[in-house]
Coordinates of C-alpha atoms in Angstrom, one line a residue:
Chain A
M1 CA 16.6 15.5 -6.7
A2 CA 17.6 18.8 -5.3
S3 CA 20.1 19.2 -2.5
H4 CA 17.6 20.1 0.3
V5 CA 14.2 19.0 1.6
F6 CA 11.6 20.4 4.0
F7 CA 11.5 17.9 6.9
N8 CA 9.1 18.4 9.8
G9 CA 9.3 22.1 9.7
R10 CA 12.9 22.8 8.7
I11 CA 14.8 22.9 5.4
V12 CA 17.7 20.5 5.8
P13 CA 20.2 18.8 3.5
E14 CA 18.6 15.8 1.9
A15 CA 21.1 13.4 3.6
E16 CA 19.8 14.6 7.0
A17 CA 16.2 13.9 6.3
R18 CA 15.8 10.4 7.8
V19 CA 12.9 8.7 9.4
S20 CA 12.8 5.9 12.0
V21 CA 12.4 2.4 10.7
L22 CA 9.3 2.4 13.0
D23 CA 7.6 5.2 11.1
R24 CA 4.3 3.8 9.8
G25 CA 5.0 5.3 6.4
F26 CA 8.0 2.9 6.2
L27 CA 6.3 0.0 7.9
Y28 CA 2.9 0.0 6.2
G29 CA 2.7 2.8 3.5
D30 CA 0.5 4.6 6.0
G31 CA 0.6 8.1 4.4
L32 CA -0.3 10.4 1.6
F33 CA 1.5 12.4 -1.0
E34 CA 1.0 15.0 -3.8
T35 CA 3.2 15.4 -6.9
M36 CA 3.0 18.9 -8.2
R37 CA 4.3 20.8 -11.3
V38 CA 6.7 23.6 -10.6
A39 CA 6.9 26.3 -13.2
H40 CA 8.4 29.8 -12.9
G41 CA 9.3 28.8 -9.4
R42 CA 5.7 28.4 -8.4
V43 CA 3.4 25.4 -7.7
F44 CA 0.8 24.9 -10.4
S45 CA -2.7 24.0 -9.1
W46 CA -1.6 24.3 -5.4
P47 CA -5.2 24.8 -4.2
A48 CA -6.5 21.6 -5.9
H49 CA -3.5 19.6 -4.6
V50 CA -3.9 20.8 -1.0
L51 CA -7.7 20.2 -1.2
R52 CA -7.1 16.6 -2.2
F53 CA -4.4 16.3 0.4
E54 CA -6.7 17.5 3.1
R55 CA -9.5 15.2 2.0
G56 CA -7.0 12.4 2.2
L57 CA -6.0 13.4 5.7
E58 CA -9.7 13.1 6.6
I59 CA -10.0 9.7 5.1
L60 CA -6.9 8.5 6.8
R61 CA -7.7 10.5 10.0
M62 CA -4.3 12.1 10.2
R63 CA -3.6 15.6 11.4
C64 CA -0.9 17.5 9.6
P65 CA 0.8 19.9 12.0
F66 CA 1.2 22.6 9.3
S67 CA -1.5 24.7 7.8
A68 CA -2.1 24.6 4.1
D69 CA -0.7 28.2 3.8
S70 CA 2.4 27.3 5.8
L71 CA 3.0 24.2 3.6
H72 CA 2.7 26.4 0.5
A73 CA 5.1 29.0 1.9
S74 CA 7.5 26.2 2.8
A75 CA 7.3 24.6 -0.7
L76 CA 8.0 28.0 -2.2
E77 CA 10.9 28.6 0.2
L78 CA 12.4 25.2 -0.7
I79 CA 11.9 25.8 -4.4
R80 CA 13.9 29.1 -4.1
C81 CA 16.5 27.5 -1.8
C82 CA 17.1 24.8 -4.4
D83 CA 16.8 27.2 -7.3
V84 CA 14.3 25.1 -9.2
S85 CA 12.5 27.1 -11.8
R86 CA 10.9 24.1 -13.6
G87 CA 10.3 20.6 -12.3
L88 CA 8.2 18.9 -9.6
A89 CA 7.5 19.2 -5.9
R90 CA 6.4 16.3 -3.8
L91 CA 4.5 16.9 -0.5
S92 CA 4.1 13.8 1.7
V93 CA 2.9 13.0 5.2
S94 CA 3.1 9.7 7.0
R95 CA 1.5 8.8 10.3
G96 CA 4.8 8.6 12.1
V97 CA 5.6 6.2 14.9
G98 CA 2.8 4.4 16.8
I99 CA 2.2 1.2 18.7
R100 CA 3.0 -2.2 17.0
G101 CA 0.5 -3.4 14.5
Y102 CA -2.1 -1.9 12.1
S103 CA -4.0 0.2 14.7
A104 CA -3.2 3.9 14.3
R105 CA -3.8 4.6 17.9
G106 CA -1.2 6.8 19.5
A107 CA 0.5 7.7 16.3
D108 CA 0.0 11.5 16.7
H109 CA 3.3 12.9 15.3
P110 CA 3.1 12.7 11.5
T111 CA 6.3 13.0 9.4
V112 CA 5.9 15.8 6.8
V113 CA 8.3 16.1 3.9
I114 CA 8.5 18.3 0.8
S115 CA 11.1 17.6 -1.8
V116 CA 11.8 19.2 -5.2
F117 CA 13.1 17.8 -8.5
P118 CA 14.4 20.1 -11.2
S119 CA 13.1 19.3 -14.7
E120 CA 15.7 17.5 -16.8
A121 CA 13.9 17.9 -20.2
G122 CA 13.6 21.1 -22.1
P123 CA 10.3 22.5 -23.6
R124 CA 8.7 20.2 -26.2
A125 CA 7.0 21.0 -29.6
E126 CA 4.4 18.3 -29.3
P127 CA 3.0 15.9 -26.7
L128 CA 4.9 12.8 -25.6
R129 CA 3.5 9.6 -27.1
W130 CA 3.7 6.5 -24.9
R131 CA 3.4 2.8 -25.5
V132 CA 1.1 1.4 -22.8
H133 CA 0.4 -2.1 -21.6
V134 CA -2.8 -3.4 -20.1
S135 CA -1.7 -4.8 -16.7
R136 CA -3.0 -7.9 -15.0
Q137 CA -3.0 -6.0 -11.8
R138 CA -6.5 -4.9 -11.0
L139 CA -8.1 -2.0 -9.1
L140 CA -11.2 -2.2 -7.0
S141 CA -14.0 0.2 -7.7
G142 CA -15.7 2.2 -5.0
Q143 CA -12.8 1.9 -2.4
D144 CA -12.2 4.7 0.1
V145 CA -8.4 4.7 -0.4
S146 CA -8.7 5.3 -4.2
R147 CA -10.1 8.7 -3.5
S148 CA -6.8 9.8 -2.0
K149 CA -3.2 9.6 -3.2
T150 CA -1.9 7.2 -0.6
S151 CA 1.6 5.9 0.0
S152 CA 0.5 2.2 -0.4
K153 CA 1.4 1.9 -4.1
L154 CA 2.6 -1.7 -4.6
V155 CA -0.2 -2.5 -7.2
Q156 CA 0.9 0.5 -9.2
I157 CA 4.6 -0.5 -8.9
L158 CA 3.9 -4.0 -10.1
A159 CA 1.8 -2.7 -13.0
R160 CA 4.6 -0.4 -14.0
M161 CA 7.1 -3.3 -13.8
E162 CA 5.0 -5.4 -16.1
A163 CA 4.7 -2.5 -18.5
E164 CA 8.4 -2.1 -18.6
D165 CA 8.8 -5.9 -19.2
A166 CA 6.5 -5.5 -22.2
G167 CA 8.6 -2.7 -23.6
A168 CA 6.0 -0.1 -22.7
D169 CA 6.3 3.2 -20.9
E170 CA 3.2 2.9 -18.7
A171 CA 0.5 0.5 -17.5
L172 CA -3.2 0.7 -17.9
L173 CA -5.3 -0.9 -15.1
L174 CA -8.7 -2.4 -15.2
N175 CA -11.1 -2.7 -12.3
E176 CA -12.9 -5.9 -11.2
R177 CA -15.7 -5.1 -13.7
G178 CA -13.1 -5.2 -16.5
E179 CA -13.3 -1.4 -17.2
L180 CA -10.3 0.7 -18.0
V181 CA -9.7 2.9 -15.0
E182 CA -6.4 4.7 -15.0
A183 CA -2.7 4.3 -15.6
A184 CA -0.3 3.4 -12.8
G185 CA 0.6 7.1 -12.4
A186 CA -1.9 9.0 -14.5
N187 CA -5.6 9.4 -15.4
F188 CA -6.9 7.9 -18.6
F189 CA -9.0 9.6 -21.4
W190 CA -10.1 8.8 -24.9
I191 CA -11.7 10.6 -27.8
S192 CA -14.7 9.3 -29.7
D193 CA -17.5 11.1 -31.5
G194 CA -15.5 14.3 -31.1
R195 CA -15.8 14.1 -27.3
V196 CA -13.3 13.6 -24.6
H197 CA -14.3 10.6 -22.4
A198 CA -13.1 9.5 -19.0
P199 CA -14.1 6.4 -17.0
P200 CA -17.1 6.6 -14.7
S201 CA -16.5 8.4 -11.4
D202 CA -17.0 5.2 -9.4
A203 CA -14.6 3.1 -11.5
G204 CA -11.8 3.5 -9.0
A205 CA -9.5 6.1 -10.4
L206 CA -7.8 8.7 -8.3
P207 CA -9.4 12.1 -8.7
G208 CA -6.4 13.6 -10.5
V209 CA -5.4 17.2 -10.3
A210 CA -4.1 17.2 -13.8
A211 CA -7.4 15.5 -14.9
R212 CA -9.3 18.4 -13.4
T213 CA -7.1 20.8 -15.3
L214 CA -7.9 18.8 -18.4
E215 CA -11.6 19.3 -17.8
R216 CA -11.0 23.1 -17.5
V217 CA -9.1 22.9 -20.8
C218 CA -12.0 21.1 -22.5
E219 CA -14.4 23.8 -21.2
R220 CA -12.2 26.5 -22.7
L221 CA -12.0 24.8 -26.0
T222 CA -15.7 23.9 -25.8
I223 CA -14.8 20.2 -26.4
P224 CA -17.6 18.1 -24.8
F225 CA -16.5 16.0 -21.9
E226 CA -18.3 12.8 -20.9
R227 CA -17.9 9.9 -18.5
A228 CA -18.4 6.4 -20.0
S229 CA -17.2 2.8 -19.6
L230 CA -14.6 1.4 -21.9
R231 CA -13.0 -2.1 -22.0
P232 CA -9.7 -2.7 -23.7
E233 CA -11.3 -4.2 -26.8
G234 CA -13.1 -0.9 -27.2
L235 CA -9.8 0.9 -27.7
G236 CA -9.8 -0.2 -31.4
G237 CA -12.6 2.2 -32.2
V238 CA -11.3 5.4 -30.5
E239 CA -10.1 8.6 -32.3
G240 CA -7.3 9.0 -29.9
A241 CA -6.4 8.3 -26.2
F242 CA -4.2 10.1 -23.7
L243 CA -3.2 10.3 -20.1
T244 CA -2.9 13.3 -17.8
M245 CA -0.5 13.6 -14.9
S246 CA 0.9 16.6 -13.0
S247 CA 4.5 15.8 -14.1
Q248 CA 3.9 15.7 -17.9
G249 CA 0.5 17.2 -18.4
V250 CA -1.1 15.5 -21.4
V251 CA 0.6 12.4 -22.9
E252 CA -0.8 10.8 -26.0
L253 CA -1.1 7.0 -26.2
G254 CA 0.8 5.8 -29.2
S255 CA 0.0 2.1 -28.8
V256 CA -1.6 -0.3 -26.5
D257 CA 0.2 -3.7 -26.2
G258 CA 1.8 -3.1 -29.6
T259 CA -1.4 -2.0 -31.4
P260 CA -1.0 1.6 -32.7
L261 CA -3.6 4.1 -31.7
P262 CA -4.4 7.0 -34.1
R263 CA -2.6 10.3 -33.7
S264 CA -5.2 12.9 -32.8
D265 CA -5.2 16.6 -33.5
K266 CA -7.5 17.0 -30.6
V267 CA -4.9 15.5 -28.2
A268 CA -2.2 17.8 -29.5
K269 CA -4.6 20.7 -29.0
L270 CA -5.4 19.7 -25.5
W271 CA -1.7 19.2 -24.7
R272 CA -0.9 22.7 -26.0
D273 CA -3.7 24.4 -24.1
F274 CA -2.9 22.5 -20.9
E275 CA 0.7 23.8 -21.1
A276 CA -0.6 27.3 -21.9
L277 CA -2.7 27.2 -18.8
V278 CA 0.3 26.1 -16.7
E279 CA 2.2 29.1 -18.1
E280 CA -0.6 31.5 -17.6
E281 CA -1.2 30.5 -14.0
T282 CA 2.4 30.4 -12.9
K283 CA 4.0 33.2 -14.8
P284 CA 4.7 36.2 -12.6
A285 CA 2.8 39.3 -13.5
R286 CA 5.0 41.9 -15.1
Chain B
M1 CA 9.9 -2.5 21.3
A2 CA 13.4 -3.7 22.3
S3 CA 16.4 -1.4 22.5
H4 CA 18.2 -2.5 19.4
V5 CA 17.4 -3.5 15.9
F6 CA 19.2 -5.3 13.0
F7 CA 19.7 -2.6 10.3
N8 CA 21.3 -3.4 7.0
G9 CA 23.8 -5.9 8.5
R10 CA 24.5 -4.5 11.9
I11 CA 22.7 -4.5 15.3
V12 CA 22.4 -0.9 16.3
P13 CA 20.4 1.1 18.9
E14 CA 16.9 1.6 17.7
A15 CA 17.3 5.4 17.5
E16 CA 20.2 5.0 15.0
A17 CA 18.1 2.9 12.6
R18 CA 16.8 5.6 10.2
V19 CA 16.1 5.5 6.5
S20 CA 16.2 8.2 3.9
V21 CA 12.9 10.0 3.2
L22 CA 13.6 8.8 -0.4
D23 CA 13.5 5.1 0.5
R24 CA 10.7 3.5 -1.5
G25 CA 9.4 1.8 1.6
F26 CA 8.6 5.2 3.0
L27 CA 7.5 6.8 -0.4
Y28 CA 5.3 3.9 -1.7
G29 CA 5.0 1.0 0.8
D30 CA 7.4 -0.8 -1.6
G31 CA 8.5 -3.6 0.6
L32 CA 7.6 -6.8 2.4
F33 CA 7.6 -8.0 6.0
E34 CA 7.1 -11.0 8.3
T35 CA 5.8 -11.0 11.9
M36 CA 7.0 -14.0 13.7
R37 CA 6.4 -15.5 17.2
V38 CA 9.4 -15.7 19.5
A39 CA 9.3 -18.4 22.2
H40 CA 12.2 -19.7 24.2
G41 CA 14.3 -17.2 22.4
R42 CA 13.7 -18.9 19.1
V43 CA 11.6 -18.0 16.1
F44 CA 8.6 -20.3 15.6
S45 CA 8.0 -21.5 12.0
W46 CA 11.1 -19.7 10.7
P47 CA 11.2 -21.9 7.5
A48 CA 7.6 -21.1 6.6
H49 CA 8.2 -17.3 7.2
V50 CA 11.3 -17.2 5.2
L51 CA 9.7 -19.2 2.3
R52 CA 6.9 -16.7 2.1
F53 CA 9.3 -13.8 2.3
E54 CA 11.4 -15.2 -0.5
R55 CA 8.3 -15.8 -2.7
G56 CA 7.4 -12.2 -2.0
L57 CA 10.8 -11.0 -3.0
E58 CA 10.3 -12.8 -6.3
I59 CA 6.8 -11.2 -6.9
L60 CA 8.3 -7.8 -6.1
R61 CA 11.5 -8.6 -7.9
M62 CA 13.7 -7.6 -5.0
R63 CA 17.0 -9.1 -4.0
C64 CA 17.7 -9.3 -0.3
P65 CA 21.5 -9.0 0.3
F66 CA 21.4 -11.5 3.1
S67 CA 20.8 -15.2 2.8
A68 CA 17.9 -16.9 4.7
D69 CA 20.4 -18.5 7.1
S70 CA 22.2 -15.3 7.7
L71 CA 18.9 -13.5 8.5
H72 CA 17.9 -16.3 10.8
A73 CA 21.3 -16.0 12.6
S74 CA 20.9 -12.2 12.9
A75 CA 17.3 -12.6 14.2
L76 CA 18.6 -15.0 16.9
E77 CA 21.5 -12.7 17.7
L78 CA 19.2 -9.7 18.1
I79 CA 16.8 -11.8 20.3
R80 CA 19.7 -12.6 22.6
C81 CA 21.1 -9.1 22.5
C82 CA 17.6 -7.7 23.5
D83 CA 17.1 -10.6 26.0
V84 CA 13.6 -11.4 24.6
S85 CA 12.5 -14.9 25.5
R86 CA 8.8 -14.4 24.4
G87 CA 7.4 -11.9 22.0
L88 CA 7.6 -11.1 18.3
A89 CA 10.2 -10.5 15.7
R90 CA 9.6 -8.5 12.6
L91 CA 11.7 -8.9 9.4
S92 CA 11.3 -6.3 6.7
V93 CA 12.8 -5.3 3.5
S94 CA 12.1 -2.2 1.4
R95 CA 13.4 -1.5 -2.1
G96 CA 15.6 1.4 -0.9
V97 CA 16.3 4.5 -2.9
G98 CA 15.7 4.7 -6.7
I99 CA 14.7 7.1 -9.4
R100 CA 11.7 9.4 -8.9
G101 CA 8.3 7.7 -9.6
Y102 CA 6.9 4.2 -9.5
S103 CA 9.5 2.5 -11.7
A104 CA 11.7 0.3 -9.6
R105 CA 14.6 0.7 -12.0
G106 CA 17.9 1.4 -10.4
A107 CA 16.7 0.7 -6.8
D108 CA 19.2 -2.0 -6.1
H109 CA 20.1 -1.4 -2.4
P110 CA 17.2 -2.7 -0.3
T111 CA 16.8 -1.7 3.3
V112 CA 16.7 -4.7 5.7
V113 CA 15.4 -4.4 9.2
I114 CA 14.8 -6.9 12.0
S115 CA 13.1 -5.7 15.2
V116 CA 11.9 -7.6 18.3
F117 CA 9.1 -6.9 20.7
P118 CA 9.0 -8.6 24.1
S119 CA 5.6 -10.0 25.0
E120 CA 3.7 -7.9 27.6
A121 CA 1.1 -10.5 28.4
G122 CA 1.6 -13.6 30.6
P123 CA 0.5 -17.1 29.6
R124 CA -3.3 -17.6 29.1
A125 CA -5.7 -20.3 30.3
E126 CA -8.0 -20.0 27.3
P127 CA -8.1 -18.4 23.9
L128 CA -8.7 -14.7 23.5
R129 CA -12.2 -13.9 22.3
W130 CA -12.5 -10.9 20.0
R131 CA -15.4 -8.7 18.8
V132 CA -15.1 -8.2 15.1
H133 CA -16.6 -5.8 12.7
V134 CA -17.3 -6.5 9.0
S135 CA -15.5 -3.7 7.2
R136 CA -16.6 -1.7 4.2
Q137 CA -13.1 -1.9 2.9
R138 CA -12.8 -4.6 0.3
L139 CA -10.1 -7.0 -0.9
L140 CA -9.7 -8.1 -4.5
S141 CA -9.5 -11.8 -5.2
G142 CA -6.7 -13.2 -7.4
Q143 CA -4.3 -10.3 -7.0
D144 CA -0.5 -11.0 -7.1
V145 CA 0.2 -8.7 -4.1
S146 CA -2.2 -10.6 -1.8
R147 CA 0.1 -13.7 -2.0
S148 CA 2.8 -11.8 -0.2
K149 CA 2.9 -9.7 3.0
T150 CA 3.6 -6.4 1.5
S151 CA 4.2 -3.0 3.2
S152 CA 1.3 -1.4 1.4
K153 CA -1.3 -1.8 4.1
L154 CA -3.6 1.2 4.1
V155 CA -6.8 -0.9 3.3
Q156 CA -6.0 -3.0 6.4
I157 CA -5.3 0.1 8.5
L158 CA -8.6 1.8 7.5
A159 CA -10.5 -1.5 8.2
R160 CA -8.9 -1.7 11.7
M161 CA -9.8 1.9 12.3
E162 CA -13.5 1.3 11.4
A163 CA -13.5 -1.8 13.7
E164 CA -12.1 0.3 16.6
D165 CA -14.8 2.9 15.9
A166 CA -17.4 0.1 16.1
G167 CA -16.0 -0.9 19.5
A168 CA -14.5 -4.1 17.9
D169 CA -11.0 -5.6 18.3
E170 CA -10.5 -6.5 14.6
A171 CA -12.1 -6.1 11.2
L172 CA -13.3 -8.8 8.8
L173 CA -12.9 -8.0 5.1
L174 CA -14.9 -9.2 2.1
N175 CA -13.7 -9.5 -1.4
E176 CA -15.5 -8.1 -4.5
R177 CA -17.6 -11.3 -4.7
G178 CA -18.9 -10.6 -1.2
E179 CA -17.1 -13.5 0.4
L180 CA -15.5 -13.3 3.8
V181 CA -11.7 -13.4 3.1
E182 CA -9.6 -12.6 6.2
A183 CA -9.2 -10.1 9.0
A184 CA -7.1 -7.0 8.7
G185 CA -4.2 -8.8 10.4
A186 CA -5.2 -12.5 10.6
N187 CA -6.7 -15.4 8.6
F188 CA -10.3 -16.4 9.2
F189 CA -11.8 -19.8 9.9
W190 CA -15.2 -21.1 11.0
I191 CA -16.5 -24.4 12.2
S192 CA -19.6 -26.1 10.8
D193 CA -20.6 -29.8 10.4
G194 CA -17.7 -30.6 12.8
R195 CA -15.2 -29.4 10.2
V196 CA -12.9 -26.4 10.1
H197 CA -13.5 -24.2 7.1
A198 CA -11.4 -21.6 5.5
P199 CA -12.2 -19.3 2.5
P200 CA -11.3 -20.5 -1.0
S201 CA -7.6 -20.3 -1.9
D202 CA -8.4 -17.7 -4.6
A203 CA -10.5 -15.5 -2.4
G204 CA -7.7 -13.0 -1.8
A205 CA -6.4 -13.9 1.7
L206 CA -2.7 -13.8 2.5
P207 CA -1.3 -17.3 2.9
G208 CA -0.8 -17.1 6.6
V209 CA 2.0 -18.9 8.4
A210 CA -0.2 -19.3 11.5
A211 CA -3.0 -20.5 9.2
R212 CA -0.6 -23.2 7.9
T213 CA 0.2 -24.1 11.5
L214 CA -3.6 -24.4 12.2
E215 CA -3.9 -26.9 9.3
R216 CA -1.1 -29.0 10.9
V217 CA -3.0 -28.8 14.2
C218 CA -6.2 -30.0 12.4
E219 CA -4.2 -32.9 11.0
R220 CA -2.9 -33.9 14.4
L221 CA -6.4 -33.7 15.9
T222 CA -7.9 -35.4 12.9
I223 CA -10.4 -32.6 12.5
P224 CA -11.4 -32.4 8.8
F225 CA -10.3 -29.2 7.1
E226 CA -12.2 -27.8 4.1
R227 CA -12.3 -24.7 1.9
A228 CA -15.6 -23.1 1.3
S229 CA -17.3 -19.8 0.5
L230 CA -19.0 -17.9 3.4
R231 CA -20.9 -14.6 3.3
P232 CA -21.5 -12.5 6.5
E233 CA -25.1 -13.7 6.7
G234 CA -23.8 -17.3 6.8
L235 CA -22.1 -16.5 10.2
G236 CA -25.4 -17.1 11.9
G237 CA -25.2 -20.8 11.3
V238 CA -21.7 -21.6 12.3
E239 CA -20.6 -23.6 15.4
G240 CA -17.8 -21.3 16.0
A241 CA -15.3 -19.0 14.3
F242 CA -11.7 -17.9 14.9
L243 CA -8.7 -16.1 13.5
T244 CA -5.1 -17.2 13.3
M245 CA -2.1 -14.9 13.4
S246 CA 1.5 -15.3 14.3
S247 CA 1.3 -12.9 17.2
Q248 CA -1.7 -14.6 19.1
G249 CA -2.1 -18.0 17.5
V250 CA -5.8 -18.9 17.6
V251 CA -8.3 -16.1 18.6
E252 CA -11.9 -17.0 19.0
L253 CA -14.6 -14.7 17.5
G254 CA -16.9 -13.7 20.3
S255 CA -19.2 -11.5 18.2
V256 CA -19.6 -10.1 14.8
D257 CA -21.0 -6.5 14.7
G258 CA -22.5 -7.1 18.1
T259 CA -24.1 -10.5 17.4
P260 CA -22.6 -13.1 19.6
L261 CA -21.1 -16.2 18.1
P262 CA -21.2 -19.6 20.0
R263 CA -18.3 -20.5 22.2
S264 CA -16.8 -23.7 20.7
D265 CA -14.9 -26.4 22.5
K266 CA -13.2 -27.2 19.2
V267 CA -11.7 -23.7 19.0
A268 CA -10.4 -24.0 22.6
K269 CA -8.9 -27.3 21.6
L270 CA -7.3 -25.9 18.5
W271 CA -5.9 -23.0 20.5
R272 CA -4.4 -25.3 23.1
D273 CA -2.8 -27.6 20.5
F274 CA -1.5 -24.6 18.5
E275 CA 0.2 -23.3 21.7
A276 CA 1.5 -26.8 22.5
L277 CA 3.0 -27.0 19.0
V278 CA 4.8 -23.6 19.5
E279 CA 6.2 -24.9 22.8
E280 CA 7.2 -28.2 21.3
E281 CA 9.0 -26.7 18.3
T282 CA 10.8 -23.9 20.2
K283 CA 11.7 -25.5 23.5
P284 CA 15.4 -26.3 23.7
A285 CA 16.2 -30.0 24.0
R286 CA 17.4 -30.9 27.5

């Protein structure tokens, strides 16, 4: 965590960024956020993040008092102020203070926060490989809220806890149909028949910004990309599996509940090209 | 909202009760709460609320730094301090500040808040009758989090918004099996064959404290109580339907999506006896 945050229009020391205990973000998880990669002091995929953020605002019917351009300028100013060249930026908005109860009526002053986190790890030579655990927490397909990155994340938190109990790094979640949907904090992909596969669009996964980057990488590498349904028992037959997330890019799945998954050259290649794309699109022109 | 709140061990003016923007309650809805009826300056059903709260802490693996007795004493002190004879008290705990991301590791200092809200309405002669709307937001049956009153409430908030759009007072939610489960902020019951019915225990409803009070009222009145499955189309055949919630007790359903429901003497009787029980158990001995 860096020393300062953007808080409702001003950059202030982190200790001064405090919200009322009546803020609906704190009361009910009534808000949205974006976690974004910072490289070369810039925000990777800003347009895609802000587009999802704005769609989320529509679903939640919240009005952010700052324009997309002004948020971008503020994020860059904060990144400079905190001297973060590589790391993450988090943009969040909550509905602020309203009347008592779930009704959002009268809550017209959202709380907007941007925070930055310098990267602790150096550059890597190969993708991370994570152990994952199939969680007993479930996701529901076709739900409005799963299209936006909301601040109501207890299912994901409990899934991650279970995974940590099982000695794993991350949890995979199924939907009510028993399909693999996504990880607690990442999108899920697998490789079979030489193609990259992702769960069906209606399975209930968050439309990930890093997942969209991955699709662009597949296009560049002319690796076919398809949507399909996969159950945990189907993981035995895959050529490889991986996650995408803004913070880490591509992370290979090393094992699922203790059963090793094959190491895939394709995953390594996707990881490399994903990182190259981040470099390319954030590196200042000379 | 009263002038003061209990905040991490002290009663402070509401404006001073502020949490870090890094508190996981604010970031992720990572917390729990209870909303409790205050009558005669006492908390109705305190033991049932604190029991559910403690079970929720176990599910979320959080440790509240205050004992149940100490929380009760603090709630009563706050109620006295704010001079609230009738109204509501809200107890909440969030996981506090931890590391970045969903993992709860290292977040060992929960934020504990109690707030009180004086009642604005006077005593009533008959139960409230609400218009309800069947929401397109869905609940998932058999989920761990639905057993506790968590602070991740966006599905309920969106359902309430939809209901308000439809000119209704509250939303009814179905689960993935298409069964009626509960309202956004209340448990759901209906009357048929002279019996009170509630959805199956595994349908996904929060185990409501007011719902438990309702069961006690049914026992007193020797009205049979049963669990059964009901779909929205089955509402046409009921003798009456109602909600229970700590804030209002029993609320009759006047209509569902514009279709009137019959007015039921049984609901009026249940409402009366519910209120009588609140009086009985909070009124100071002379």
